[in-house]
Structures are given as C-alpha cells and as structure tokens.
XYZ file of C-alpha atoms in Angstrom:
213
model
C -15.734 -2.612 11.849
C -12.761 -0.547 11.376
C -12.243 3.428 10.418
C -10.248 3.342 7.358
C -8.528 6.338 5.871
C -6.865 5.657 2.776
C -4.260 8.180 1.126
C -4.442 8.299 -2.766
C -8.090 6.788 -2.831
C -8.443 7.929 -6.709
C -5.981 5.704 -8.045
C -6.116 2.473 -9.457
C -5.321 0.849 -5.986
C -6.628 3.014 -3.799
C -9.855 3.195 -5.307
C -10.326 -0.828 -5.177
C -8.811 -0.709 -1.640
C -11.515 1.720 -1.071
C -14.121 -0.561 -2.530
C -13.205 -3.475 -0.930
C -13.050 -1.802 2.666
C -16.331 -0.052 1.956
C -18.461 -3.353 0.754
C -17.244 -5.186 3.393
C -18.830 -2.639 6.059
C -15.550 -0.764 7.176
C -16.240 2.713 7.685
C -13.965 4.473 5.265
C -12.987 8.029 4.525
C -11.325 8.533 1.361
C -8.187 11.113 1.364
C -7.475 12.329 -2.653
C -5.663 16.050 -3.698
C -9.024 16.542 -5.890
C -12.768 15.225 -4.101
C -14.297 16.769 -7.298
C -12.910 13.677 -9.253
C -13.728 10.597 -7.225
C -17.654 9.969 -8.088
C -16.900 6.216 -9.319
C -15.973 5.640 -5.503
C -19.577 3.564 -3.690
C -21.695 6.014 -2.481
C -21.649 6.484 1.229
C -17.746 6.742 1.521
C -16.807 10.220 3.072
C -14.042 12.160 0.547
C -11.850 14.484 1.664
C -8.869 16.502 0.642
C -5.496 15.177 2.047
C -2.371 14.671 1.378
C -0.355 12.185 2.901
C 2.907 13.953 3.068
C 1.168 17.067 5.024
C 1.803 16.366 8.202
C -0.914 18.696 9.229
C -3.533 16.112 7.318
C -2.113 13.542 9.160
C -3.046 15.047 12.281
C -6.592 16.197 11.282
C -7.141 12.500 9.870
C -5.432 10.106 12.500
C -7.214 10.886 15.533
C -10.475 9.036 13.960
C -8.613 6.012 12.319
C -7.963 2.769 12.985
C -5.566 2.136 9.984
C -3.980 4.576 7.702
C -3.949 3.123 4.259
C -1.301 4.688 1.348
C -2.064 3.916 -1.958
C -0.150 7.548 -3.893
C 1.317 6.984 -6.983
C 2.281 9.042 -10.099
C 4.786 11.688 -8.241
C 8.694 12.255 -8.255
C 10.635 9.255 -6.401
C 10.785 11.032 -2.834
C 6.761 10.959 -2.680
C 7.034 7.461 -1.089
C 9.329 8.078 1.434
C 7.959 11.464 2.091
C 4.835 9.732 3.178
C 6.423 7.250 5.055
C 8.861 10.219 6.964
C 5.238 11.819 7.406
C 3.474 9.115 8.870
C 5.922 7.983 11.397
C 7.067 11.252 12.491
C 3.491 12.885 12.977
C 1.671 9.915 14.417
C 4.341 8.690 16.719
C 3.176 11.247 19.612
C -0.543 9.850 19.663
C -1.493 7.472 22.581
C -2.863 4.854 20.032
C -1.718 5.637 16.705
C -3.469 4.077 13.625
C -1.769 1.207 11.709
C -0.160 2.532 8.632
C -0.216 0.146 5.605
C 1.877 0.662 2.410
C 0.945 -0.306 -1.096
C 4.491 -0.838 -1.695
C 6.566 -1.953 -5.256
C 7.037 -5.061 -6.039
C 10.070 -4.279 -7.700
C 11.372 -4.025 -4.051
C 11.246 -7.919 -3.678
C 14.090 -10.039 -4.207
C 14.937 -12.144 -7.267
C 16.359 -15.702 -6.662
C 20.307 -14.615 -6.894
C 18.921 -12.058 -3.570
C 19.300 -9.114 -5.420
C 16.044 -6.600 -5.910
C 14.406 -6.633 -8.788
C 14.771 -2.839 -9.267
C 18.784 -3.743 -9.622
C 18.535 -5.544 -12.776
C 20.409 -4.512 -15.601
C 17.240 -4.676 -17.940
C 15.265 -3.319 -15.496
C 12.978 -0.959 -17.279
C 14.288 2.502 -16.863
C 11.044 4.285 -16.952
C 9.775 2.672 -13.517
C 13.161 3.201 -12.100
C 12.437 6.019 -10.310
C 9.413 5.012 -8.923
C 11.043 1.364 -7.549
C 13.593 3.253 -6.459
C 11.112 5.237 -4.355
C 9.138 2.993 -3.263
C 12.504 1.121 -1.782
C 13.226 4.092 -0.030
C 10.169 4.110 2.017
C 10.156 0.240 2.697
C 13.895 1.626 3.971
C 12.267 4.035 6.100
C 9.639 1.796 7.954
C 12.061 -1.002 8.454
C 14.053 1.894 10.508
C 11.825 3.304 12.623
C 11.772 3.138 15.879
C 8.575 5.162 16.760
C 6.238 2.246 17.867
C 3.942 3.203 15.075
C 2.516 -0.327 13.960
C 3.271 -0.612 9.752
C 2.740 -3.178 7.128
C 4.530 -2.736 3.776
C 2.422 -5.108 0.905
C 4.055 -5.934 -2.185
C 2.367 -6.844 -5.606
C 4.282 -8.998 -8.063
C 7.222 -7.267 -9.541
C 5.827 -7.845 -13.259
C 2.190 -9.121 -13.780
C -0.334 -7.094 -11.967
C -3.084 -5.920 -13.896
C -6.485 -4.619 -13.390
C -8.895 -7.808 -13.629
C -10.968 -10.121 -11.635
C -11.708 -10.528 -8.191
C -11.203 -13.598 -7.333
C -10.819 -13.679 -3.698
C -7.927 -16.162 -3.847
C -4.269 -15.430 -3.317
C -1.378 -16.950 -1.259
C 1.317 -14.515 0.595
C 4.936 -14.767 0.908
C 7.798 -12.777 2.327
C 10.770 -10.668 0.480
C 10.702 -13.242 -2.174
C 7.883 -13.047 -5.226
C 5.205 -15.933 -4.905
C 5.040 -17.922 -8.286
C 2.892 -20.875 -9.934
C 4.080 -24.039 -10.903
C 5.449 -21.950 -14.369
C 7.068 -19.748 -11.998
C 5.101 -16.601 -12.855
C 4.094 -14.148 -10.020
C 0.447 -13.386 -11.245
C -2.178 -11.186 -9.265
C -5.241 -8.418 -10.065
C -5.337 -5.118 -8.260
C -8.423 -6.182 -6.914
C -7.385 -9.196 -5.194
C -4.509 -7.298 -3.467
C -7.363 -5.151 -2.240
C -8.999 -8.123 -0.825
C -5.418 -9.268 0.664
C -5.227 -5.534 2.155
C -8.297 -5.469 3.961
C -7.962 -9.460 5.335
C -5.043 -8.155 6.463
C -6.950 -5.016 8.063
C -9.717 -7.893 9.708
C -6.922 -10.300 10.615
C -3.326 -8.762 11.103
C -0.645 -10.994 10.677
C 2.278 -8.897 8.959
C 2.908 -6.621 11.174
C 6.010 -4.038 11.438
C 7.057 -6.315 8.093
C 6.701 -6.521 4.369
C 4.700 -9.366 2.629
C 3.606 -10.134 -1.016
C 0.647 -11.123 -2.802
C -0.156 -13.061 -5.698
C -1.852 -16.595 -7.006
C-alpha cells in the first residue's frame, strides 16, 4: 500500500487516477483548489486544498507521501512547468522524497519524421498553448539534477476520450503506440490503471512513457 497525493484530483484525470488508486487499497489524499466540489470522488479519500505550484503545499503534503501524482489542467501554459519547477526544487532537500509522476501531453511525443506533434503546421491552435506547456515541464524533469525520482506519462496525441476500463494497454517510449490501422487509441481510465501499475511496479523511472491499446 502506498500514500498517494495527487495534485488536480477534480479533473477528468485526476479524479480516475484517484479512483483507481483508491479501489485498489492505496491510501490516497486528494489535493484540488476547491474540496467543496469533489463529492463524486469514493468516499473514504481524504481532500484537501493544495496547489501544486505552492511550494509551501508541497512541503505540508510530501512528508506523508510515497508518490506525488500531477494531474492540473485548464491554466495558462507556465502551470505545467511551474509545477514541475515546484516539485523538484521543494522536495529535493527531503531525505526520501516522494516520486513525482506527470500526466503529461501527448502532443509532446514524436511523429514518425521525429518532430513533436505540437510542431505541426495543422496542429490545432487552441491546444497550442497547453502542448506547449506541457513540453516545457517534460523539459524541466529531463534537466534536473535534484535526485528527485520522476515519471512523465503520455496519452495518445489525438484519441483519448473518457470511456471504458478495460484494464488493457501496451506502453511505448517518445514515439505514440498504434494498432495495426495505425491509430493511437486509449480511455482516461485505462491510463489511470497504467498510472497506478506503474505506482505498484515502477519501471519508467526518471523517463517519459506512453499509453495506449
């Protein structure tokens, strides 16, 4: 059993990160800017208010965690990196610190011709920002050199939709993993069962890897 804190437990990922953690018998304390708004979370999973790019709720939260989970979405394109500056600063003078784990962009992963996604001409301009963002903080990880242990998951760069939990998937590295059609295919809760097996069984660490059928 591990203690599980995960940043941005409201969301769409956090929550089923949260869910998954939680059912499996991980003790897990869920860190959101508003507790009044999380009642869909299971019973029995302690809320709190935190804020992953406070430094100061890194330190009240770290000390009692085995893994730091960041699942924040929605804000301007330095929240990612913010959170990853955060992390790594703050915890790096702890003993022991807790594993950090990144739900990361997919449209950080590379596209057969090596370039990202994200660099596309017809990449969509409205998620620009945010891939841009989230490539900052997979920037930031892959240069620290604070012995803070971090693993930086991608989803698909496309299809990744709410749906089924299947319990299935197949990993990969920089590169998206695709079907036999060559589409790159997951649900947001099977990258929260990938998440936690990867909590249970570490085997990406200080790296990125990507999920998907």
């Amino acid at each position: 059993m591990s203690n599980i804190v995960v940043f941005g437990a409201g969301g769409t990922a956090g929550s089923r990160v949260t869910a998954e953690a939680f059912n499996r018998g991980h003790r897990v304390t869920a860190a959101v800017r508003r507790p009044e708004a999380t009642s869909y979370l299971p019973a029995g999973v302690r809320v709190v208010t935190g804020d992953v790019t406070s430094a100061r709720s890194v330190r009240e939260l770290a000390p009692e965690a085995d893994v730091l989970v960041v699942a924040v979405g929605g804000g301007e394109r330095t929240l990612w990196a913010d959170a990853a500056r955060t992390l790594m600063t703050t915890l790096r003078g702890l003993p022991d610190p807790p594993r950090v784990i990144h739900l990361g962009g997919g449209a950080t992963l590379l596209a057969p011709n090596g370039t990202r996604f994200l660099d596309a001409p017809d990449f969509p301009e409205q998620y620009r920002d945010p891939a841009l963002g989230q490539a900052d903080a997979l920037d930031c990880y892959r240069a620290s050199t604070d012995g803070v242990p971090w693993t930086y998951v991608s989803p698909p760069p496309l299809e990744f939709h709410p749906g089924e939990r299947t319990g299935h998937y197949r990993t990969g590295g920089d590169h998206p993993v695709t079907d036999p059609q060559g589409r790159s295919v997951l649900s947001y809760e099977d990258l929260a069962v990938a998440v936690v097996d990867e909590i249970e069984n570490p085997r990406h660490l200080n790296t990125r890897f990507t999920v998907a059928y």
